[in-house]
PDB file of N, CA, C and O in Angstrom:
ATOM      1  N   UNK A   1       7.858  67.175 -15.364  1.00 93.00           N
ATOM      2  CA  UNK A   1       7.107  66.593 -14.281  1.00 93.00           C
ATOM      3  C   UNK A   1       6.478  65.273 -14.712  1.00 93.00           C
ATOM      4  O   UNK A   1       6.350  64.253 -14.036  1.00 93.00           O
ATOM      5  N   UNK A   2       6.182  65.454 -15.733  1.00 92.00           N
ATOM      6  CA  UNK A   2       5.142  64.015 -16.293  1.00 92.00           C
ATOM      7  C   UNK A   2       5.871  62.638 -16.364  1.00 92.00           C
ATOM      8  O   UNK A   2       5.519  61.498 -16.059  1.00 92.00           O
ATOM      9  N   UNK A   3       7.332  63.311 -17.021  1.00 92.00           N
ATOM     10  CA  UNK A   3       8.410  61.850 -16.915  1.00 92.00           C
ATOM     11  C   UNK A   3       8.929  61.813 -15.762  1.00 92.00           C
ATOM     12  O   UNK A   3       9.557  60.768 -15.590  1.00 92.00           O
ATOM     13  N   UNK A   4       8.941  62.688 -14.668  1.00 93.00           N
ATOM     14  CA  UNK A   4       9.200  62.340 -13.370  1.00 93.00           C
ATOM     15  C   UNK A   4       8.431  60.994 -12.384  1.00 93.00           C
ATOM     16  O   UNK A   4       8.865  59.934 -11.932  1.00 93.00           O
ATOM     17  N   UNK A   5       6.765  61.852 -12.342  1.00 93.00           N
ATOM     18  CA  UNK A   5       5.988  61.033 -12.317  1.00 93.00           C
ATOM     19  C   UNK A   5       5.962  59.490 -12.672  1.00 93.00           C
ATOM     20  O   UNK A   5       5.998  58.516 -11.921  1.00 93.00           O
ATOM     21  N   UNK A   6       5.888  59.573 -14.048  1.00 93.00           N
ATOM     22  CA  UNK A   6       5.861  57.884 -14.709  1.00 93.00           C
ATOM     23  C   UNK A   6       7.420  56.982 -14.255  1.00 93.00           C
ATOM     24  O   UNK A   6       7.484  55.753 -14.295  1.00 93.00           O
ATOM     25  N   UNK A   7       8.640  57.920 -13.820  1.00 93.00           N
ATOM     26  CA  UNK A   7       9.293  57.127 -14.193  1.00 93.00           C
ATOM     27  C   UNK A   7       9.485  56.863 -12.170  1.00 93.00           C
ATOM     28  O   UNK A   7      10.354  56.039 -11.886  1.00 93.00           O
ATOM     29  N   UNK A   8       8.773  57.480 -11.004  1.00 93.00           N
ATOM     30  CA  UNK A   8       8.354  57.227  -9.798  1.00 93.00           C
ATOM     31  C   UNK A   8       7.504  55.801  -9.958  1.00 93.00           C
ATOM     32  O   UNK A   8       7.812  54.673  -9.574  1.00 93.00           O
ATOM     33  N   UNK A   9       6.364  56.253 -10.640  1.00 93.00           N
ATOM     34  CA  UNK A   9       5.800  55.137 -11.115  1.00 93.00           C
ATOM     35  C   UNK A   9       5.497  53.580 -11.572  1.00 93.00           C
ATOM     36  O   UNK A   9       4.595  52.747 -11.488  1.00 93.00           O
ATOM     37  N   UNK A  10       6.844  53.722 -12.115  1.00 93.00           N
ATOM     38  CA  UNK A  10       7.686  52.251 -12.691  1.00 93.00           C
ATOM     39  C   UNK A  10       7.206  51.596 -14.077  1.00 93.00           C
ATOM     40  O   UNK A  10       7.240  50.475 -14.586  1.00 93.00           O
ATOM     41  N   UNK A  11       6.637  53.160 -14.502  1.00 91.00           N
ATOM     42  CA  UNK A  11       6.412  52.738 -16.393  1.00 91.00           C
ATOM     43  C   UNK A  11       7.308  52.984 -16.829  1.00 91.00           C
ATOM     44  O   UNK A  11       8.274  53.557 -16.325  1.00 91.00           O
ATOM     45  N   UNK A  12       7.078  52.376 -18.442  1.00 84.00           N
ATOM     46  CA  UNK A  12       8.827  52.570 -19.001  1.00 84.00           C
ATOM     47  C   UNK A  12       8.291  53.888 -19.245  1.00 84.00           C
ATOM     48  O   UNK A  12       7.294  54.450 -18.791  1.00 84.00           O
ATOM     49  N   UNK A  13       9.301  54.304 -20.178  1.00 84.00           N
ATOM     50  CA  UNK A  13       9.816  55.675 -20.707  1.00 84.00           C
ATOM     51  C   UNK A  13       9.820  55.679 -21.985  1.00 84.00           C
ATOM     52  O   UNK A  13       9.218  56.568 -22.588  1.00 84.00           O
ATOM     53  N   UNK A  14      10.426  54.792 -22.577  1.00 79.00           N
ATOM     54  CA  UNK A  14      10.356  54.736 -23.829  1.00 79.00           C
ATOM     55  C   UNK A  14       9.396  54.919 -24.611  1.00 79.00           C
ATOM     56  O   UNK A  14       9.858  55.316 -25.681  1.00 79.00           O
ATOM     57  N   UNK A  15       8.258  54.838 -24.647  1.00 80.00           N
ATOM     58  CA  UNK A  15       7.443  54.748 -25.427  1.00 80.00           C
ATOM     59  C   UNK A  15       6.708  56.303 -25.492  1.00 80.00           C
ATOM     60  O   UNK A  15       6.094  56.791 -26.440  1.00 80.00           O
ATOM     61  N   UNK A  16       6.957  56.830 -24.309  1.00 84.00           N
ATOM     62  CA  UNK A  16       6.195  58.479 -23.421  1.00 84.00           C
ATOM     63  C   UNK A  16       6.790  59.311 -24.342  1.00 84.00           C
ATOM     64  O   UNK A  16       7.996  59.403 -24.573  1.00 84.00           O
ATOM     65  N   UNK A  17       5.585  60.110 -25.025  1.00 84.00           N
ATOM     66  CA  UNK A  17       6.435  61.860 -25.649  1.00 84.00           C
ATOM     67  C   UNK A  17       5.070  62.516 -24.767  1.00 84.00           C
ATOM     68  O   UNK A  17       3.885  62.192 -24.693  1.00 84.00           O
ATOM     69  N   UNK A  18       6.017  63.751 -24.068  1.00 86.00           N
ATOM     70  CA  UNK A  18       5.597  64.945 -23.783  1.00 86.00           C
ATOM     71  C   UNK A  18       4.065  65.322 -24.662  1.00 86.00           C
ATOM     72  O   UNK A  18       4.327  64.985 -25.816  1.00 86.00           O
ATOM     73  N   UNK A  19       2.579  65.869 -24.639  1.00 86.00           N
ATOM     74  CA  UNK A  19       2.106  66.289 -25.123  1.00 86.00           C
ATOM     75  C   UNK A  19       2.104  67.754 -24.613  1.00 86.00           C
ATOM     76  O   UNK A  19       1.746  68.037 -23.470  1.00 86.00           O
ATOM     77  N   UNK A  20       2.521  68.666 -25.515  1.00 85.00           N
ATOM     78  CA  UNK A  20       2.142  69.729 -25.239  1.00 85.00           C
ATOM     79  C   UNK A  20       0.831  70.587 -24.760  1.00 85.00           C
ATOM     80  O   UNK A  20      -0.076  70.652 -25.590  1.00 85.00           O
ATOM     81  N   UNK A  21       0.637  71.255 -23.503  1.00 88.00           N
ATOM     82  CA  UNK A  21      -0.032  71.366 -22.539  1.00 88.00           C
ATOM     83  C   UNK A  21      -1.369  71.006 -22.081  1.00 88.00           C
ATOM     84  O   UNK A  21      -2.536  71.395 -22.032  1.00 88.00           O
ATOM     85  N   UNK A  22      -0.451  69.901 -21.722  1.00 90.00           N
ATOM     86  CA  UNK A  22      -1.461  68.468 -21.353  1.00 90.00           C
ATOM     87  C   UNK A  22      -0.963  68.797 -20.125  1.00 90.00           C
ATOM     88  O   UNK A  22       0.232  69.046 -19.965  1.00 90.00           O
ATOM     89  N   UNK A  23      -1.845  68.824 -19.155  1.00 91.00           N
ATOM     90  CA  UNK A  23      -1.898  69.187 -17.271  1.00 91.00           C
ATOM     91  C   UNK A  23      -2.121  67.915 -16.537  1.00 91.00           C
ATOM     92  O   UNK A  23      -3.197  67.320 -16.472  1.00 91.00           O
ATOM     93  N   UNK A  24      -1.166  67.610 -16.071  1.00 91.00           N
ATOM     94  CA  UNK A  24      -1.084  66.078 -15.185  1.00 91.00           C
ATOM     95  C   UNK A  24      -1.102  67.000 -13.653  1.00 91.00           C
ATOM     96  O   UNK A  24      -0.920  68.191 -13.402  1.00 91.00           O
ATOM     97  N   UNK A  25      -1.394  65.884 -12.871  1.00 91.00           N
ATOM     98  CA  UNK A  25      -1.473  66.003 -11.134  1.00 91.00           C
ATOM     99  C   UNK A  25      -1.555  67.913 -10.971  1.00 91.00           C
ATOM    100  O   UNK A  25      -1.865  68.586 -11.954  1.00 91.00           O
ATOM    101  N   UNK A  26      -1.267  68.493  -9.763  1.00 95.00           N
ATOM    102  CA  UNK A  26      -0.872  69.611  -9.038  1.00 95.00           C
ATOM    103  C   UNK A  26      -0.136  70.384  -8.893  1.00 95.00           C
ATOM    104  O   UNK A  26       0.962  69.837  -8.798  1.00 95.00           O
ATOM    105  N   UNK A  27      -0.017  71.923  -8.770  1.00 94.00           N
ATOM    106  CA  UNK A  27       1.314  72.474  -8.693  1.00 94.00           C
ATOM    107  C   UNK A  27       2.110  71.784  -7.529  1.00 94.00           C
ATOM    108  O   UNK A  27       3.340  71.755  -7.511  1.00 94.00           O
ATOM    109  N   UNK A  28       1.419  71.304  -6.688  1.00 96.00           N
ATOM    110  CA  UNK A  28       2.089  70.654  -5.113  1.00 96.00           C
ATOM    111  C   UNK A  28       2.831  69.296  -5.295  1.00 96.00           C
ATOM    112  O   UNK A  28       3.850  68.853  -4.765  1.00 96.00           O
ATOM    113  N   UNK A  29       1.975  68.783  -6.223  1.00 95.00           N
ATOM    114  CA  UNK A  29       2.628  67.389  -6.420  1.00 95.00           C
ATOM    115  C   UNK A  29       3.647  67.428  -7.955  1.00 95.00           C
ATOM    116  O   UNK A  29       3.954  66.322  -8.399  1.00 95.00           O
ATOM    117  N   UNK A  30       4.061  68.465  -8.595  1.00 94.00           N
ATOM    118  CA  UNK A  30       5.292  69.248  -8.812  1.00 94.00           C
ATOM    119  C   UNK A  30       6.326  69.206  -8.465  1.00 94.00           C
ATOM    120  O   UNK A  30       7.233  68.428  -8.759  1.00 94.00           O
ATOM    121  N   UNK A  31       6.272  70.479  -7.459  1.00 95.00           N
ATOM    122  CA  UNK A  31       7.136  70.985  -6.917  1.00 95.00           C
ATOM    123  C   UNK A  31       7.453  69.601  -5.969  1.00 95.00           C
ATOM    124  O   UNK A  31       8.684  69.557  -5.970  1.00 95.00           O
ATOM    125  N   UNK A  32       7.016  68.585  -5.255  1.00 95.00           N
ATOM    126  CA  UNK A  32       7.202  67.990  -4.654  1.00 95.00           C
ATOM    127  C   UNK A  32       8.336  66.880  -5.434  1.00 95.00           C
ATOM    128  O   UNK A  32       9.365  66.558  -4.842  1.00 95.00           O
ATOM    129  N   UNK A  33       7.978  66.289  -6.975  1.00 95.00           N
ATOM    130  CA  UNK A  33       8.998  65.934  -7.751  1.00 95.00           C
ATOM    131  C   UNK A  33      10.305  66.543  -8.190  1.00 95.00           C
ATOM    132  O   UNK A  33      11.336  65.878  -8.282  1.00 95.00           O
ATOM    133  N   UNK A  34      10.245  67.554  -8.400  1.00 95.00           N
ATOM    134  CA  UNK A  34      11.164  68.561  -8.612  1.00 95.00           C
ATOM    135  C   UNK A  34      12.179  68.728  -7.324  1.00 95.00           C
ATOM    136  O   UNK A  34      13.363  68.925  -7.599  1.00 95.00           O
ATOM    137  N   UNK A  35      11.734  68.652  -5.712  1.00 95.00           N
ATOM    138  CA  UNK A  35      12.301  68.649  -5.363  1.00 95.00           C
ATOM    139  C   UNK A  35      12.885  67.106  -5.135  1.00 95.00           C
ATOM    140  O   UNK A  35      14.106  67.189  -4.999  1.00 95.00           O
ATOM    141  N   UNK A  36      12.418  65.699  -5.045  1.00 94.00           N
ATOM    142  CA  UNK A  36      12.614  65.188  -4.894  1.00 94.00           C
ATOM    143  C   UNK A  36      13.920  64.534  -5.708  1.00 94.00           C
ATOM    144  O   UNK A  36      14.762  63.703  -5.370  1.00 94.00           O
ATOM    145  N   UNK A  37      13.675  65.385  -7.088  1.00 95.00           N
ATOM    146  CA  UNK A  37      14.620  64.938  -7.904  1.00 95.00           C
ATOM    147  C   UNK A  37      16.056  65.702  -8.244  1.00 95.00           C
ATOM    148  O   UNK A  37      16.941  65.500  -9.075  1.00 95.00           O
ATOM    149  N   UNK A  38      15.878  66.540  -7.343  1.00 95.00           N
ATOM    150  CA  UNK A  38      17.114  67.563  -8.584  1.00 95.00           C
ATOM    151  C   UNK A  38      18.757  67.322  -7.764  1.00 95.00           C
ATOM    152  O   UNK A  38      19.748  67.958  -8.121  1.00 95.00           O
ATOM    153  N   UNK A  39      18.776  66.361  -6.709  1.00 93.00           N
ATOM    154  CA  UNK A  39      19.533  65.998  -6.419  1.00 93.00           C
ATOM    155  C   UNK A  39      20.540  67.009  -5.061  1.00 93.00           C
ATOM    156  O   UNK A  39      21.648  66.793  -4.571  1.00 93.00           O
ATOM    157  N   UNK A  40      19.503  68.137  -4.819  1.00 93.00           N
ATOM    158  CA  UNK A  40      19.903  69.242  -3.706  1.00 93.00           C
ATOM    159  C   UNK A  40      19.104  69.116  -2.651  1.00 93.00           C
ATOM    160  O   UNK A  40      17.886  69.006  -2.794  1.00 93.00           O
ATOM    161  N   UNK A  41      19.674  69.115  -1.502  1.00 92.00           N
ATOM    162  CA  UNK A  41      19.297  69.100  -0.232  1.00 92.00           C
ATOM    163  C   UNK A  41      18.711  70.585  -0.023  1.00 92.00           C
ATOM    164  O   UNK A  41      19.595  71.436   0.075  1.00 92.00           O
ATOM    165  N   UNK A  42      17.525  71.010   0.056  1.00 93.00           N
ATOM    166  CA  UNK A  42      16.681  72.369   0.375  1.00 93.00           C
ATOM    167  C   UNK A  42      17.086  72.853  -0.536  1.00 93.00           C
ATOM    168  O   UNK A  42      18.079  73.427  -0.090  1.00 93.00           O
ATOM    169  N   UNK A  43      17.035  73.097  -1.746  1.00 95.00           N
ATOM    170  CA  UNK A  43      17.393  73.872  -3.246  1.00 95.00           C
ATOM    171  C   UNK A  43      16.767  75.227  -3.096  1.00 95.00           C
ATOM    172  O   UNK A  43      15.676  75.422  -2.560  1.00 95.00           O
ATOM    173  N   UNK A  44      17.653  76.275  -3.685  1.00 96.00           N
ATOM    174  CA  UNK A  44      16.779  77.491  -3.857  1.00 96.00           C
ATOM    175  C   UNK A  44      16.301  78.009  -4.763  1.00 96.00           C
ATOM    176  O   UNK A  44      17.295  78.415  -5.366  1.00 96.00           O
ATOM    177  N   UNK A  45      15.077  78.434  -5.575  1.00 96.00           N
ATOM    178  CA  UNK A  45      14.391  78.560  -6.331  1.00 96.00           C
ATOM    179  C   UNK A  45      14.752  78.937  -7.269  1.00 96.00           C
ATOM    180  O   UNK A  45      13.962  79.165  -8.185  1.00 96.00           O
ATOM    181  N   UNK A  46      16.073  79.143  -7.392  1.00 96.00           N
ATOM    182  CA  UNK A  46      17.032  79.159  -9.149  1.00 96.00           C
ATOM    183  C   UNK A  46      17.291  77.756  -9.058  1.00 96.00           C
ATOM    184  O   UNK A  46      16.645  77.136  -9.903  1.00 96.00           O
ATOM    185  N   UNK A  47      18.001  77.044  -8.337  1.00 96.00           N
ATOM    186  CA  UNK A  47      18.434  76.044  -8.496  1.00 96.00           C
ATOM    187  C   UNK A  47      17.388  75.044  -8.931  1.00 96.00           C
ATOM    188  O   UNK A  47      17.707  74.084  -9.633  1.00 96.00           O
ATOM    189  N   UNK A  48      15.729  75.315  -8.395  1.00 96.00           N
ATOM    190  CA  UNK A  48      15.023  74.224  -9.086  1.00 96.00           C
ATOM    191  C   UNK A  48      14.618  74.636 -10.773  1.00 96.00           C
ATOM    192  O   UNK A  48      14.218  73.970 -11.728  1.00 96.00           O
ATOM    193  N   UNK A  49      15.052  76.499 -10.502  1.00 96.00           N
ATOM    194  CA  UNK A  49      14.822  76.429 -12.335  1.00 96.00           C
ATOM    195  C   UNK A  49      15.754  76.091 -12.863  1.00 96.00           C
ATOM    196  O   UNK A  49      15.473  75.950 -14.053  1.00 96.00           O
ATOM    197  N   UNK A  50      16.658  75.885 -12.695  1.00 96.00           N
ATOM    198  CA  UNK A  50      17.955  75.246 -13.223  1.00 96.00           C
ATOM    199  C   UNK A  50      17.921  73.930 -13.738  1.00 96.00           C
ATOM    200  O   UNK A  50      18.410  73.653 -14.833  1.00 96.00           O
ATOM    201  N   UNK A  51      17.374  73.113 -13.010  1.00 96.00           N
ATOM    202  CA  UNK A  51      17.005  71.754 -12.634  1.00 96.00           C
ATOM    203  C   UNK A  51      15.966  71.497 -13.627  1.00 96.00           C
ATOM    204  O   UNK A  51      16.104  70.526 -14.372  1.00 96.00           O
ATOM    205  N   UNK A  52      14.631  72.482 -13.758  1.00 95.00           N
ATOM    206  CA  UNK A  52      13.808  71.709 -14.385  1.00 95.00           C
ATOM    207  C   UNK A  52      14.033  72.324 -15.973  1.00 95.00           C
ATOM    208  O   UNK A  52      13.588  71.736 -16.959  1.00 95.00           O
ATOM    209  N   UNK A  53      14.869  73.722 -16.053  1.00 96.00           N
ATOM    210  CA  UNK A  53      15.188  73.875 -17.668  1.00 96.00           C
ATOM    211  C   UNK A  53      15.834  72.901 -18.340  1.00 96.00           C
ATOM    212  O   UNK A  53      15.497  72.236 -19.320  1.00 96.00           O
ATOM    213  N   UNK A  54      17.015  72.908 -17.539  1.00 95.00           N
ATOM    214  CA  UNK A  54      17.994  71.683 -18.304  1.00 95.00           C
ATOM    215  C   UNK A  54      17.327  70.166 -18.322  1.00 95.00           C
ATOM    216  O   UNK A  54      17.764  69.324 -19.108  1.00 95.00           O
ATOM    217  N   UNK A  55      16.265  69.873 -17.428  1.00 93.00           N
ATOM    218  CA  UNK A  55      15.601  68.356 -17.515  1.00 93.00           C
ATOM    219  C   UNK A  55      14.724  68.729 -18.874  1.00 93.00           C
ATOM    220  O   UNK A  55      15.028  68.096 -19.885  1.00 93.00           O
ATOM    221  N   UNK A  56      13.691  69.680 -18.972  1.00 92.00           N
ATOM    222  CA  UNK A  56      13.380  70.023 -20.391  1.00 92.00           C
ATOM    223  C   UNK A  56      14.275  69.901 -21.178  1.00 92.00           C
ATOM    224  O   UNK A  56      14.805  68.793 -21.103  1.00 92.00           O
ATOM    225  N   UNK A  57      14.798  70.725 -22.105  1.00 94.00           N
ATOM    226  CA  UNK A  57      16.206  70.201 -22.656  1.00 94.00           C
ATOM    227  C   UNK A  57      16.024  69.544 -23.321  1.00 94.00           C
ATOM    228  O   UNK A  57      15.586  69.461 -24.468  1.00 94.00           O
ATOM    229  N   UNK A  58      16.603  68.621 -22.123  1.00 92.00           N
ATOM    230  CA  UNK A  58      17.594  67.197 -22.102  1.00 92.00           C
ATOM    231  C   UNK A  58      16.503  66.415 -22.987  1.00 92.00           C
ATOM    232  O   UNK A  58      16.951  65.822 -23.967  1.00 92.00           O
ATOM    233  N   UNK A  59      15.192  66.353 -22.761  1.00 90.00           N
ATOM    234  CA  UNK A  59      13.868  65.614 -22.506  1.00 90.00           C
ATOM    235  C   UNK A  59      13.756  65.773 -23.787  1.00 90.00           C
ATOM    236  O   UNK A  59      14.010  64.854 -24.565  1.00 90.00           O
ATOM    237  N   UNK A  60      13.197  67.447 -24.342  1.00 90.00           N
ATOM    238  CA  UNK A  60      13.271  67.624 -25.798  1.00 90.00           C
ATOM    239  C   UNK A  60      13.665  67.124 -26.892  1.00 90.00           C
ATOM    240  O   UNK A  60      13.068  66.759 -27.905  1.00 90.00           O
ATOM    241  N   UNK A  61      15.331  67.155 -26.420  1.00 91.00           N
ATOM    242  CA  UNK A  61      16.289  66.951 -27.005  1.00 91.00           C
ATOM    243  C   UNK A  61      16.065  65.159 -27.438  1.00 91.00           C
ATOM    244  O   UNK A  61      16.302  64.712 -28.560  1.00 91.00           O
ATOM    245  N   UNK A  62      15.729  64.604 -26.649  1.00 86.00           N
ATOM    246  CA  UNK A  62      15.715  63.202 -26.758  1.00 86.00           C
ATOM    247  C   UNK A  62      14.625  62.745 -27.478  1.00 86.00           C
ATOM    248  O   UNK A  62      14.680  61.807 -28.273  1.00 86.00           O
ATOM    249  N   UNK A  63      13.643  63.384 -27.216  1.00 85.00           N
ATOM    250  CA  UNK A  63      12.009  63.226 -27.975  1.00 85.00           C
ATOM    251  C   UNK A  63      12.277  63.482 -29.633  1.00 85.00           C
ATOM    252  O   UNK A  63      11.788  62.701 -30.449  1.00 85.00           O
ATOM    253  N   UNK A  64      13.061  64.595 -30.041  1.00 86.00           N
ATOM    254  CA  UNK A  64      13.797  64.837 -31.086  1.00 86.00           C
ATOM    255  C   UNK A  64      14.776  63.973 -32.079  1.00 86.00           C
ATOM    256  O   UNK A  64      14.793  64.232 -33.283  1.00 86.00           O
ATOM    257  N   UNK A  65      15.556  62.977 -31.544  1.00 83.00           N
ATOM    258  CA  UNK A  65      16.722  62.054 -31.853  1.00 83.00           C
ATOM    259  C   UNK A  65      15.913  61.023 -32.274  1.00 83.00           C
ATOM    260  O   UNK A  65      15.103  60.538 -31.483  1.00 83.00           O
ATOM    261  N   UNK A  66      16.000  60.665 -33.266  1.00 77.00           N
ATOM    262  CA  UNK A  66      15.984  59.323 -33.850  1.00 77.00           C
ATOM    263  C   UNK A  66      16.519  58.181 -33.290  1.00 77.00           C
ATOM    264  O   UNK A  66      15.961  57.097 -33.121  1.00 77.00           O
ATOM    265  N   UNK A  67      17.465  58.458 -33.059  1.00 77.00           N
ATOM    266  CA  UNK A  67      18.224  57.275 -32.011  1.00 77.00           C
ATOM    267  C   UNK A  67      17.497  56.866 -30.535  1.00 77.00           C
ATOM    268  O   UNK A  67      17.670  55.792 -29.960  1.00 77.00           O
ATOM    269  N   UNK A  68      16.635  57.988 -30.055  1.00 73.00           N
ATOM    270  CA  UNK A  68      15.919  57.785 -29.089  1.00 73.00           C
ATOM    271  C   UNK A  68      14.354  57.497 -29.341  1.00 73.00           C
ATOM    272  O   UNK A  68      13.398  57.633 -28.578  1.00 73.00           O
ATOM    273  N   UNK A  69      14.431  57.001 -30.830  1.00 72.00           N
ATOM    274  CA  UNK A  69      12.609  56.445 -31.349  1.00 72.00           C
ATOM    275  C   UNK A  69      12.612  55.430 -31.157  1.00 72.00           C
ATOM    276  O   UNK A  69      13.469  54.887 -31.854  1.00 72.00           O
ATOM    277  N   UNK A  70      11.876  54.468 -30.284  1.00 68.00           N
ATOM    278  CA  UNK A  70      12.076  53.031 -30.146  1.00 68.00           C
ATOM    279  C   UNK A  70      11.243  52.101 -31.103  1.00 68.00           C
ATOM    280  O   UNK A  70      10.998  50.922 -30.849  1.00 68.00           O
ATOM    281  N   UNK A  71      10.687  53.018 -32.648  1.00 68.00           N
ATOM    282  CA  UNK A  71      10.227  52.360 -33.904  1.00 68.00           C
ATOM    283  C   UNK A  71      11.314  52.520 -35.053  1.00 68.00           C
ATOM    284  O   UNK A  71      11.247  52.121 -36.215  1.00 68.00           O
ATOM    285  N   UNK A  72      12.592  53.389 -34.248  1.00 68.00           N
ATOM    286  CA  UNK A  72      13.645  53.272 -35.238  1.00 68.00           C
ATOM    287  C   UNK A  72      14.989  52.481 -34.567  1.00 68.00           C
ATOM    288  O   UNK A  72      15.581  51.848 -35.441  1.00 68.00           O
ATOM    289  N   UNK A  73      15.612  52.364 -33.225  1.00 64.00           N
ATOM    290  CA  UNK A  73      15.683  51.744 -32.786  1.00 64.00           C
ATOM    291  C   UNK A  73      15.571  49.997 -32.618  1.00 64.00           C
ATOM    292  O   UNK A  73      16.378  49.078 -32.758  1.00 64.00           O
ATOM    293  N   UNK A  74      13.987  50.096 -32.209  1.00 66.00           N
ATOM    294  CA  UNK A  74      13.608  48.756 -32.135  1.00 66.00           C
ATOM    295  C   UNK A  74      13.965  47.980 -30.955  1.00 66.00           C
ATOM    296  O   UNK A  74      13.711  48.597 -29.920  1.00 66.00           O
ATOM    297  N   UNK A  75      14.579  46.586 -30.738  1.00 63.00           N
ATOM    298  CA  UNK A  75      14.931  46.090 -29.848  1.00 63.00           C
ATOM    299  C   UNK A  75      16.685  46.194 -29.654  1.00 63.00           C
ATOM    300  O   UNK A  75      17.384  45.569 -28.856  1.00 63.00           O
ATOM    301  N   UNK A  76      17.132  47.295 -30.768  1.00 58.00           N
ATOM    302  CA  UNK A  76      18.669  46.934 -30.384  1.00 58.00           C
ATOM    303  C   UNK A  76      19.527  47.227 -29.516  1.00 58.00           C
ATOM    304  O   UNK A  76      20.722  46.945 -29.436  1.00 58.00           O
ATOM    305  N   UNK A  77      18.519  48.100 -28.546  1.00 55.00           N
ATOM    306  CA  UNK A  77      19.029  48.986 -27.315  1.00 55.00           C
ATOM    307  C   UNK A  77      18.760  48.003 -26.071  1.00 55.00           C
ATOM    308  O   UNK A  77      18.974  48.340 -24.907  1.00 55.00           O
ATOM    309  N   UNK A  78      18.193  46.566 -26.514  1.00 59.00           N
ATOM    310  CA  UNK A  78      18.248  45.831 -25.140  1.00 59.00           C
ATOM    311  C   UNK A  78      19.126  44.819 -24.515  1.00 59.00           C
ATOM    312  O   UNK A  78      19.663  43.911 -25.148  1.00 59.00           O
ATOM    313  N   UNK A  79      19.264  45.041 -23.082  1.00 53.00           N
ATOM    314  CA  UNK A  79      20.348  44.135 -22.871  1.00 53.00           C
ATOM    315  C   UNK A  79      20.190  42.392 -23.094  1.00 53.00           C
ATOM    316  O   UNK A  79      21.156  41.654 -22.899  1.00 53.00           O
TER     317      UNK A  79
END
């Protein structure tokens, strides 16, 4: 939800790691990203857990990679 948020927002991303349970906005304003994002027209409530496991993940997964540290990185990822 939090990188949903920021990235509605129009902050970068790059720089954002997840803090672990750190409570941003509402369950309403949530579920309202979640649906906005998962790319299903009226989704049913597997499909948004579907949606937001694999966006965890993915998210994890990236927070994890070196290749995705932009102090290891640097500027070489810009166009």
């Amino acid at each position: 939800f939090q990188y949903l948020r920021r990235f509605d927002q129009g902050y970068s991303l790059d720089t954002f790691c997840y803090a672990a349970h750190s409570v941003e906005g509402n369950p309403a304003e949530c579920l309202q990203q979640f649906l906005l994002h998962c790319g299903i027209t009226d989704p049913s409530w597997s499909e948004l857990r579907n949606f937001t496991w694999f966006l965890n993940v993915q998210l994890r997964d990236c927070e994890a990679s070196v290749f995705c540290n932009p102090d290891f990185v640097q500027d070489t990822l810009q166009c």
